Coordinates of N, CA, C and O and ligand atoms in Angstrom, one line a residue:
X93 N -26.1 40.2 47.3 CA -24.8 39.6 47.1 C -24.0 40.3 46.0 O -24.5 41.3 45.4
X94 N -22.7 39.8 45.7 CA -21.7 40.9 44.8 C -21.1 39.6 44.4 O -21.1 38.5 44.9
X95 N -20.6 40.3 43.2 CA -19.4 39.4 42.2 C -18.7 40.1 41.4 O -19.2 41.0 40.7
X96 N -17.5 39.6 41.3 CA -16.3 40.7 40.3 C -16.1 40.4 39.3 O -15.9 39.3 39.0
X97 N -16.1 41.5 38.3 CA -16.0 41.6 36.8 C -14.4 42.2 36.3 O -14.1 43.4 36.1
X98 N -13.5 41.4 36.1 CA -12.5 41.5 35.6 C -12.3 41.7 34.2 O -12.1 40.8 33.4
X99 N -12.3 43.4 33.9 CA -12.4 43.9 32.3 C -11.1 43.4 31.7 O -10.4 42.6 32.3
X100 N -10.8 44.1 30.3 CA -9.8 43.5 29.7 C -9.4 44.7 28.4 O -8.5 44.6 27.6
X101 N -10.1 45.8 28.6 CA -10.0 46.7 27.6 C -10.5 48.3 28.2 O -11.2 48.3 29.2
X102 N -10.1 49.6 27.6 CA -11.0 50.6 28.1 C -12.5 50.8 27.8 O -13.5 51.1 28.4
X103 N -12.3 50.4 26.9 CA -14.3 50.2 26.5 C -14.5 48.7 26.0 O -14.0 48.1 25.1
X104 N -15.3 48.6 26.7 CA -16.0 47.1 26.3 C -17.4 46.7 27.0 O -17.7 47.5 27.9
X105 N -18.1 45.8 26.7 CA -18.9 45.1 27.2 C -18.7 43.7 27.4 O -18.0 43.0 26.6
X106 N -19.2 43.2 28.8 CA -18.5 42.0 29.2 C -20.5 41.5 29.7 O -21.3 42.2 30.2
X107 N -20.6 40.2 29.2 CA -21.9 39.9 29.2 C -22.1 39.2 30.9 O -21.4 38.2 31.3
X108 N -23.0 39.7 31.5 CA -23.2 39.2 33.4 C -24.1 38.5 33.7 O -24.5 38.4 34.8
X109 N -25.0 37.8 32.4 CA -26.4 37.7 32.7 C -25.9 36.7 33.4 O -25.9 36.9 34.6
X110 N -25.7 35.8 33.1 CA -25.6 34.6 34.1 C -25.0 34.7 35.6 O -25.5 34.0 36.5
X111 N -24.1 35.4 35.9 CA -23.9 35.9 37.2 C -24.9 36.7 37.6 O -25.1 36.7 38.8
X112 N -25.4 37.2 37.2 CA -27.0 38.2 38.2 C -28.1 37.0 38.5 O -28.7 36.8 39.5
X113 N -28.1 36.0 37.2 CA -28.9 34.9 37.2 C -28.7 33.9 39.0 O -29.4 33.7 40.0
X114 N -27.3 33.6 38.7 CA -26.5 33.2 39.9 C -27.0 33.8 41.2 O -27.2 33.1 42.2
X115 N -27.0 34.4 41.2 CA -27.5 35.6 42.2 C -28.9 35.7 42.8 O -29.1 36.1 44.0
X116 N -29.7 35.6 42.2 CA -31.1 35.5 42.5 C -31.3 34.5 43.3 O -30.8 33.5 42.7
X117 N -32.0 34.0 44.8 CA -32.6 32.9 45.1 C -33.5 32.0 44.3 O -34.6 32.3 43.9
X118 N -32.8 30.9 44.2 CA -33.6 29.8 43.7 C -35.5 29.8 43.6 O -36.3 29.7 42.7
X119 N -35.7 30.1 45.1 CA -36.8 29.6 45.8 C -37.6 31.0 45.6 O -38.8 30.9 45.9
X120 N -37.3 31.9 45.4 CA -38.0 33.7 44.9 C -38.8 33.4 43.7 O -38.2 33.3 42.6
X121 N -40.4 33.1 43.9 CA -41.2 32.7 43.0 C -41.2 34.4 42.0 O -40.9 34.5 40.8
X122 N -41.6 35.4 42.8 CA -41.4 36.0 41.7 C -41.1 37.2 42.7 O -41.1 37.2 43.9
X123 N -40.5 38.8 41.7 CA -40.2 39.5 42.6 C -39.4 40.5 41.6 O -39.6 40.5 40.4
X124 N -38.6 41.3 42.1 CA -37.2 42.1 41.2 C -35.8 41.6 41.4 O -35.4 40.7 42.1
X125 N -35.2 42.5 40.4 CA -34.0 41.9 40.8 C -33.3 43.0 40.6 O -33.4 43.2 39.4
X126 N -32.4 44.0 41.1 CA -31.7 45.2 40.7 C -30.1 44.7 40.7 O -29.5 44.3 41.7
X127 N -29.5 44.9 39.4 CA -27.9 44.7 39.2 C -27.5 45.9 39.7 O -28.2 46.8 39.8
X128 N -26.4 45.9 40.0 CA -25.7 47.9 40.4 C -24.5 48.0 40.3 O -23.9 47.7 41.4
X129 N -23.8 48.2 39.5 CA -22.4 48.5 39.5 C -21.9 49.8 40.1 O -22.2 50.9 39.7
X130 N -21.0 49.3 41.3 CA -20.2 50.2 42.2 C -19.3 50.8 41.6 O -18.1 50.6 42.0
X131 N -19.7 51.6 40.5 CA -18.2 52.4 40.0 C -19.3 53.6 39.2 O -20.4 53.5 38.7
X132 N -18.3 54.9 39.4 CA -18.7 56.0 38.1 C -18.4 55.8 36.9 O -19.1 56.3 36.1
X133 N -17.2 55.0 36.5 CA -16.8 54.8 35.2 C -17.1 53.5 34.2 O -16.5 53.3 33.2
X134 N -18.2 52.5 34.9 CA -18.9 51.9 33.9 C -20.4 51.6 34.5 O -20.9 51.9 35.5
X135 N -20.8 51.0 33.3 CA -22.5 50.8 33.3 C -22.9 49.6 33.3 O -22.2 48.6 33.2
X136 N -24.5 49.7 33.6 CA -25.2 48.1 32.9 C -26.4 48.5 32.0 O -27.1 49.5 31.9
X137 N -26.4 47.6 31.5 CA -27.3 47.8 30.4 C -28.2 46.8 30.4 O -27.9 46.0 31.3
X138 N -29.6 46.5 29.5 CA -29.8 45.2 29.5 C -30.2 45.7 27.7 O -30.8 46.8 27.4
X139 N -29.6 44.7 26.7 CA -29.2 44.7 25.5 C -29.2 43.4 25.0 O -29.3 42.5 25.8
X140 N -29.0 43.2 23.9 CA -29.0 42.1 23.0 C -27.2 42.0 22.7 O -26.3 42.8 22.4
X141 N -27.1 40.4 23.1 CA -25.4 40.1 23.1 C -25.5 39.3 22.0 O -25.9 38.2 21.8
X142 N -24.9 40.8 20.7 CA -24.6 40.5 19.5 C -23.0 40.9 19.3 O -22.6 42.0 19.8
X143 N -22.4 40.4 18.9 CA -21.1 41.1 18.4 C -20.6 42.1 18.1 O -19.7 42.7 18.8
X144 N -21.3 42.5 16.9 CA -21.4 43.5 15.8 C -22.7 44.7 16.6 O -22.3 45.8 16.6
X145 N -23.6 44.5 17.2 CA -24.4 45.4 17.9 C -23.2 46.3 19.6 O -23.2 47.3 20.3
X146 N -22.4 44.8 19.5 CA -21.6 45.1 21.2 C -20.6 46.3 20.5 O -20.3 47.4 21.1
X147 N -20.1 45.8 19.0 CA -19.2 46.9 19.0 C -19.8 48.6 18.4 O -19.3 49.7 18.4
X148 N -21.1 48.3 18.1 CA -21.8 49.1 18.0 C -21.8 50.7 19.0 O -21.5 51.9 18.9
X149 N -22.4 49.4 20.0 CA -22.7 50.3 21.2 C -21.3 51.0 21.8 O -21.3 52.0 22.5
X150 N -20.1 50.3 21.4 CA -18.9 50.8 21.9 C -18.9 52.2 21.1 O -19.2 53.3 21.6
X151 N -18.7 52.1 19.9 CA -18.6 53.1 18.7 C -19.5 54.4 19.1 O -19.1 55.5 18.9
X152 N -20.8 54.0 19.7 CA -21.6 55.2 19.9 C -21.5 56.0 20.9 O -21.7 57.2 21.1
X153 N -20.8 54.7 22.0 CA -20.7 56.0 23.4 C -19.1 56.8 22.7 O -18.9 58.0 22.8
X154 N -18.2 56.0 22.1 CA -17.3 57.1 21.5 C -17.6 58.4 21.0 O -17.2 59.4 21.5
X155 N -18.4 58.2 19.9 CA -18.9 59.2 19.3 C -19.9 60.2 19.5 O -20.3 61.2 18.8
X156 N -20.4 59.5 21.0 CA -21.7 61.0 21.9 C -20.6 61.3 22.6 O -21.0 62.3 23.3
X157 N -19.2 61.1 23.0 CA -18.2 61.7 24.1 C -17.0 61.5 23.6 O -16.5 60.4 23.4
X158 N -16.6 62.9 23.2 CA -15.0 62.7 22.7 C -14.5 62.3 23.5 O -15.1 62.2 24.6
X159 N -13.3 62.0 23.6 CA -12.0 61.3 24.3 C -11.4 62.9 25.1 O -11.3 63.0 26.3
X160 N -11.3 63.7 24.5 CA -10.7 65.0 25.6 C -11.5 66.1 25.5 O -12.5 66.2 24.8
X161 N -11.2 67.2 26.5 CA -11.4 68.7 26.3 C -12.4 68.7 27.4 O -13.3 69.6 27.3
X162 N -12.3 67.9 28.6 CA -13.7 67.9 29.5 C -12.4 68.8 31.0 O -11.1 68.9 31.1
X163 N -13.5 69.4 31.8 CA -12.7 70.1 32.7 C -12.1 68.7 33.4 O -10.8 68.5 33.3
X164 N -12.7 67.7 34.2 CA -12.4 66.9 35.0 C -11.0 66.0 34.7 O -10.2 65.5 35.5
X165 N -10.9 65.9 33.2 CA -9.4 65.3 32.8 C -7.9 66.0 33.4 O -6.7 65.6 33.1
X166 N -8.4 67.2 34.2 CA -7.3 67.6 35.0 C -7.0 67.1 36.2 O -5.8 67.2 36.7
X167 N -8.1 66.4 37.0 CA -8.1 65.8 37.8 C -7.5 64.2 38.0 O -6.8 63.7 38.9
X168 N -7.9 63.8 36.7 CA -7.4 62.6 37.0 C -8.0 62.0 35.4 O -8.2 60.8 35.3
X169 N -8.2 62.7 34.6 CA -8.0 62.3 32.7 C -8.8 61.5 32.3 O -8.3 60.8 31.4
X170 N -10.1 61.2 32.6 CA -11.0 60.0 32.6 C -12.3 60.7 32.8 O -13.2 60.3 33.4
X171 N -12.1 61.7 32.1 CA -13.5 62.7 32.1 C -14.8 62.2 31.1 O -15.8 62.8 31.0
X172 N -14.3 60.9 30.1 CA -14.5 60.6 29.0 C -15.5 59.2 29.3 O -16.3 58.6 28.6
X173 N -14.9 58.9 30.6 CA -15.4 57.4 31.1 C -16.3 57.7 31.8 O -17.2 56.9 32.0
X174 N -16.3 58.9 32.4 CA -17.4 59.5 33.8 C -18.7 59.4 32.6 O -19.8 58.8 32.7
X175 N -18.2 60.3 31.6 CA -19.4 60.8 31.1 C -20.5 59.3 30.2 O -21.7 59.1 30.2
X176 N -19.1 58.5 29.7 CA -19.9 57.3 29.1 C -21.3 56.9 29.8 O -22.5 57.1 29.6
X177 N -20.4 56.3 31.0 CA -20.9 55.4 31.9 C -22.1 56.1 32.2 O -23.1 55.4 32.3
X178 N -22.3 57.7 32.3 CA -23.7 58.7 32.6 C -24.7 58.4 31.6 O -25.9 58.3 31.9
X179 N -24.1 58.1 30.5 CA -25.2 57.5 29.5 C -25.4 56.3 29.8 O -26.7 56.1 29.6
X180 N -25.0 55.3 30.1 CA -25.2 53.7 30.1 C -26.2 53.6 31.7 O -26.9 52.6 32.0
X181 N -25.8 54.9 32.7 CA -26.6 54.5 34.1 C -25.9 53.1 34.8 O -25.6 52.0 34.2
X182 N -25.7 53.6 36.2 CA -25.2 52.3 36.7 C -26.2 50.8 37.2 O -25.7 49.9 37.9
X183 N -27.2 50.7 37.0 CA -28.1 49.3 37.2 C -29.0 49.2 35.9 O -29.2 49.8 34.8
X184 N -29.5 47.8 36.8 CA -30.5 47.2 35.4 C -31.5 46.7 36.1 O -31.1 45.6 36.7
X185 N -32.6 46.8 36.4 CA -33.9 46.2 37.1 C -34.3 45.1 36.3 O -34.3 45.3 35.1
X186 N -34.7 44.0 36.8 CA -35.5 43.0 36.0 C -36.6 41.8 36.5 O -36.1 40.9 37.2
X187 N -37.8 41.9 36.1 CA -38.7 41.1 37.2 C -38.2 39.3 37.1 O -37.8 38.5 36.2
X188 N -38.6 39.0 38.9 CA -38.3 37.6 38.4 C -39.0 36.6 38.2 O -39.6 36.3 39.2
X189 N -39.2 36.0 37.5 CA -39.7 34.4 37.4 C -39.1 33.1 37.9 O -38.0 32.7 37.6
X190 N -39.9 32.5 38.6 CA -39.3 31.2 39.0 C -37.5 31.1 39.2 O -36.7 30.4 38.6
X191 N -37.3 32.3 40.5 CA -35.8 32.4 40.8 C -35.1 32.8 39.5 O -33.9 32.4 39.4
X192 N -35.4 33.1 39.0 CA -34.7 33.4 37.6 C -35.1 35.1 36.8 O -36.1 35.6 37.0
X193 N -34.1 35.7 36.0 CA -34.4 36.9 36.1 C -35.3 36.7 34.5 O -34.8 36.0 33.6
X194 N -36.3 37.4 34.4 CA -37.6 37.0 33.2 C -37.1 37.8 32.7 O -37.4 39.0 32.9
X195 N -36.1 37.5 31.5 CA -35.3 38.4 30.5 C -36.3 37.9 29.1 O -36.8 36.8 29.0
X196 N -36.3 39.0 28.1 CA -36.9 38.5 26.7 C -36.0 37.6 26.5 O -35.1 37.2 27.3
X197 N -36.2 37.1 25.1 CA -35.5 36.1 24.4 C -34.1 36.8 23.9 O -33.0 36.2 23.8
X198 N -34.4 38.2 23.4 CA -32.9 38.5 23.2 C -32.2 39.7 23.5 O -31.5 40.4 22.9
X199 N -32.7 39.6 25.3 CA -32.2 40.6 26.3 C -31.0 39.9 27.3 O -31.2 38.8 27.8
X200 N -29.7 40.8 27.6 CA -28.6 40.1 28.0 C -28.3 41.2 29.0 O -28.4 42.4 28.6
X201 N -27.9 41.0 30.3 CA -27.8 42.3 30.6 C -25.4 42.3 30.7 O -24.5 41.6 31.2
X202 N -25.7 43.2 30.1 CA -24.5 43.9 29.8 C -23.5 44.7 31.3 O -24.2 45.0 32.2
X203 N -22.4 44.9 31.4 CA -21.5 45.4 32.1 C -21.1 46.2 30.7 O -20.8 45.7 29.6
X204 N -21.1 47.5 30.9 CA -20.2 48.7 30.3 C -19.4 49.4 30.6 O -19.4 50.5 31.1
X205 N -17.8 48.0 30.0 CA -16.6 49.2 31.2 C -16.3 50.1 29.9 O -16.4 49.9 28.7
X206 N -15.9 51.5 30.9 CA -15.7 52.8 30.0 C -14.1 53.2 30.5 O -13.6 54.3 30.1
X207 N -13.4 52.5 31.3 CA -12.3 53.0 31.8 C -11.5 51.7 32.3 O -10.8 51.8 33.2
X208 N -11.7 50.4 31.7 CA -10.6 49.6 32.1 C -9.3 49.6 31.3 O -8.9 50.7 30.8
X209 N -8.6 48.6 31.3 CA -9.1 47.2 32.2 C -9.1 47.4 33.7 O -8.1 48.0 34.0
X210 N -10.0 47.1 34.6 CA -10.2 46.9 35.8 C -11.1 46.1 36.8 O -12.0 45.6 36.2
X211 N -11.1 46.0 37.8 CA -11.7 45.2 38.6 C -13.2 45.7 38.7 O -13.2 46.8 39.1
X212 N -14.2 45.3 38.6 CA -15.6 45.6 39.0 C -16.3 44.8 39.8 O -16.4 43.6 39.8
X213 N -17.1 45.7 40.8 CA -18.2 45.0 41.4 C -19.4 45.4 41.0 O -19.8 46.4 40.4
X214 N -20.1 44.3 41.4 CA -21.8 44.1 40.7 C -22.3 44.2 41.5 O -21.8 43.2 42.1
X215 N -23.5 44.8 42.5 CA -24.3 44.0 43.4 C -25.8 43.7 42.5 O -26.4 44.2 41.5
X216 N -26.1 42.5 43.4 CA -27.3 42.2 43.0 C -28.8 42.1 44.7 O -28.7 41.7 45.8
X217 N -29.8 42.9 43.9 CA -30.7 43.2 45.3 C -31.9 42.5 44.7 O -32.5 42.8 43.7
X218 N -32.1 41.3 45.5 CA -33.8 40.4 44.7 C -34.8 40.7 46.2 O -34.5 40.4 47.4
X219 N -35.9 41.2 45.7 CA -36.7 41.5 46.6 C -37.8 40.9 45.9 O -38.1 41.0 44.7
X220 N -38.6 40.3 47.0 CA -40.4 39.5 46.5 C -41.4 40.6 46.2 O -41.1 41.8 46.5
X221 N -42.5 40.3 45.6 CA -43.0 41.0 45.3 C -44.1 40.6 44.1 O -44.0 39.4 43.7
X222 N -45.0 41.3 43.5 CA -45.8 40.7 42.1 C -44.8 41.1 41.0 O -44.3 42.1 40.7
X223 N -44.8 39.8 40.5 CA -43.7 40.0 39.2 C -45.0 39.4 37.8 O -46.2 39.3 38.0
X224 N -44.1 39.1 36.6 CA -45.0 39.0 35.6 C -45.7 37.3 36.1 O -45.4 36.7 37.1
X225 N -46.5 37.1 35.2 CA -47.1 36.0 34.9 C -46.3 34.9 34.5 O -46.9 33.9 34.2
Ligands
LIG408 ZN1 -12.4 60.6 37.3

């Protein structure tokens, strides 16, 4: 299944746990669960939803990728978001428990847009299987 993530900035994190949660069948004793965002120019993560950590992680993909000087910014100037998002990887795997995705206590899985504001899709793939304890 899929659901849309309506950004609000060029870089940000927008927190999905609860929509991937949504997402998983109730009745999937245990199993995976793969998030996937359908775009080159953002990510997912699975991270701790702190504030000051969220602006963190913004700060860092700035500062591993400058803003210009990439060939592809001739193309279409967003050579900067391609490359973010390359660091952040587009999914997040996570085993499930009792229909639910078996996150630690202060794991969140994250949306990293690198090129909004824009529309995003998420899919989510839960497949059975041996999951934890
Ligand atoms: Zn591009």
């Amino acid at each position: 299944m899929t659901f849309s993530v309506e950004t609000e900035s060029r870089l940000e994190t927008v927190d999905v746990t609860e929509r991937v949660a949504d997402a998983v069948p109730d009745d999937l004793a245990s199993g995976t669960c793969t998030a996937f965002v359908e775009h080159t120019t953002a990510g997912l993560v699975v991270q701790e939803n702190e504030p000051r950590l969220r602006g963190d992680l913004e700060s860092f993909l700035r500062e591993q990728v400058p803003d210009e000087g990439h060939a592809h910014d001739r193309i279409d100037d967003n050579a900067d978001a391609h490359l973010r998002a390359t660091l952040v990887g587009p999914s997040a795997a996570v085993p499930i428990r009792d229909g639910e995705p078996a996150l630690g206590t202060w794991q969140s899985i994250l949306l990293v847009e690198c090129d909004g504001p824009r529309t995003r899709t998420v899919s989510v793939t839960s497949v059975p299987g041996d999951g934890p304890d």
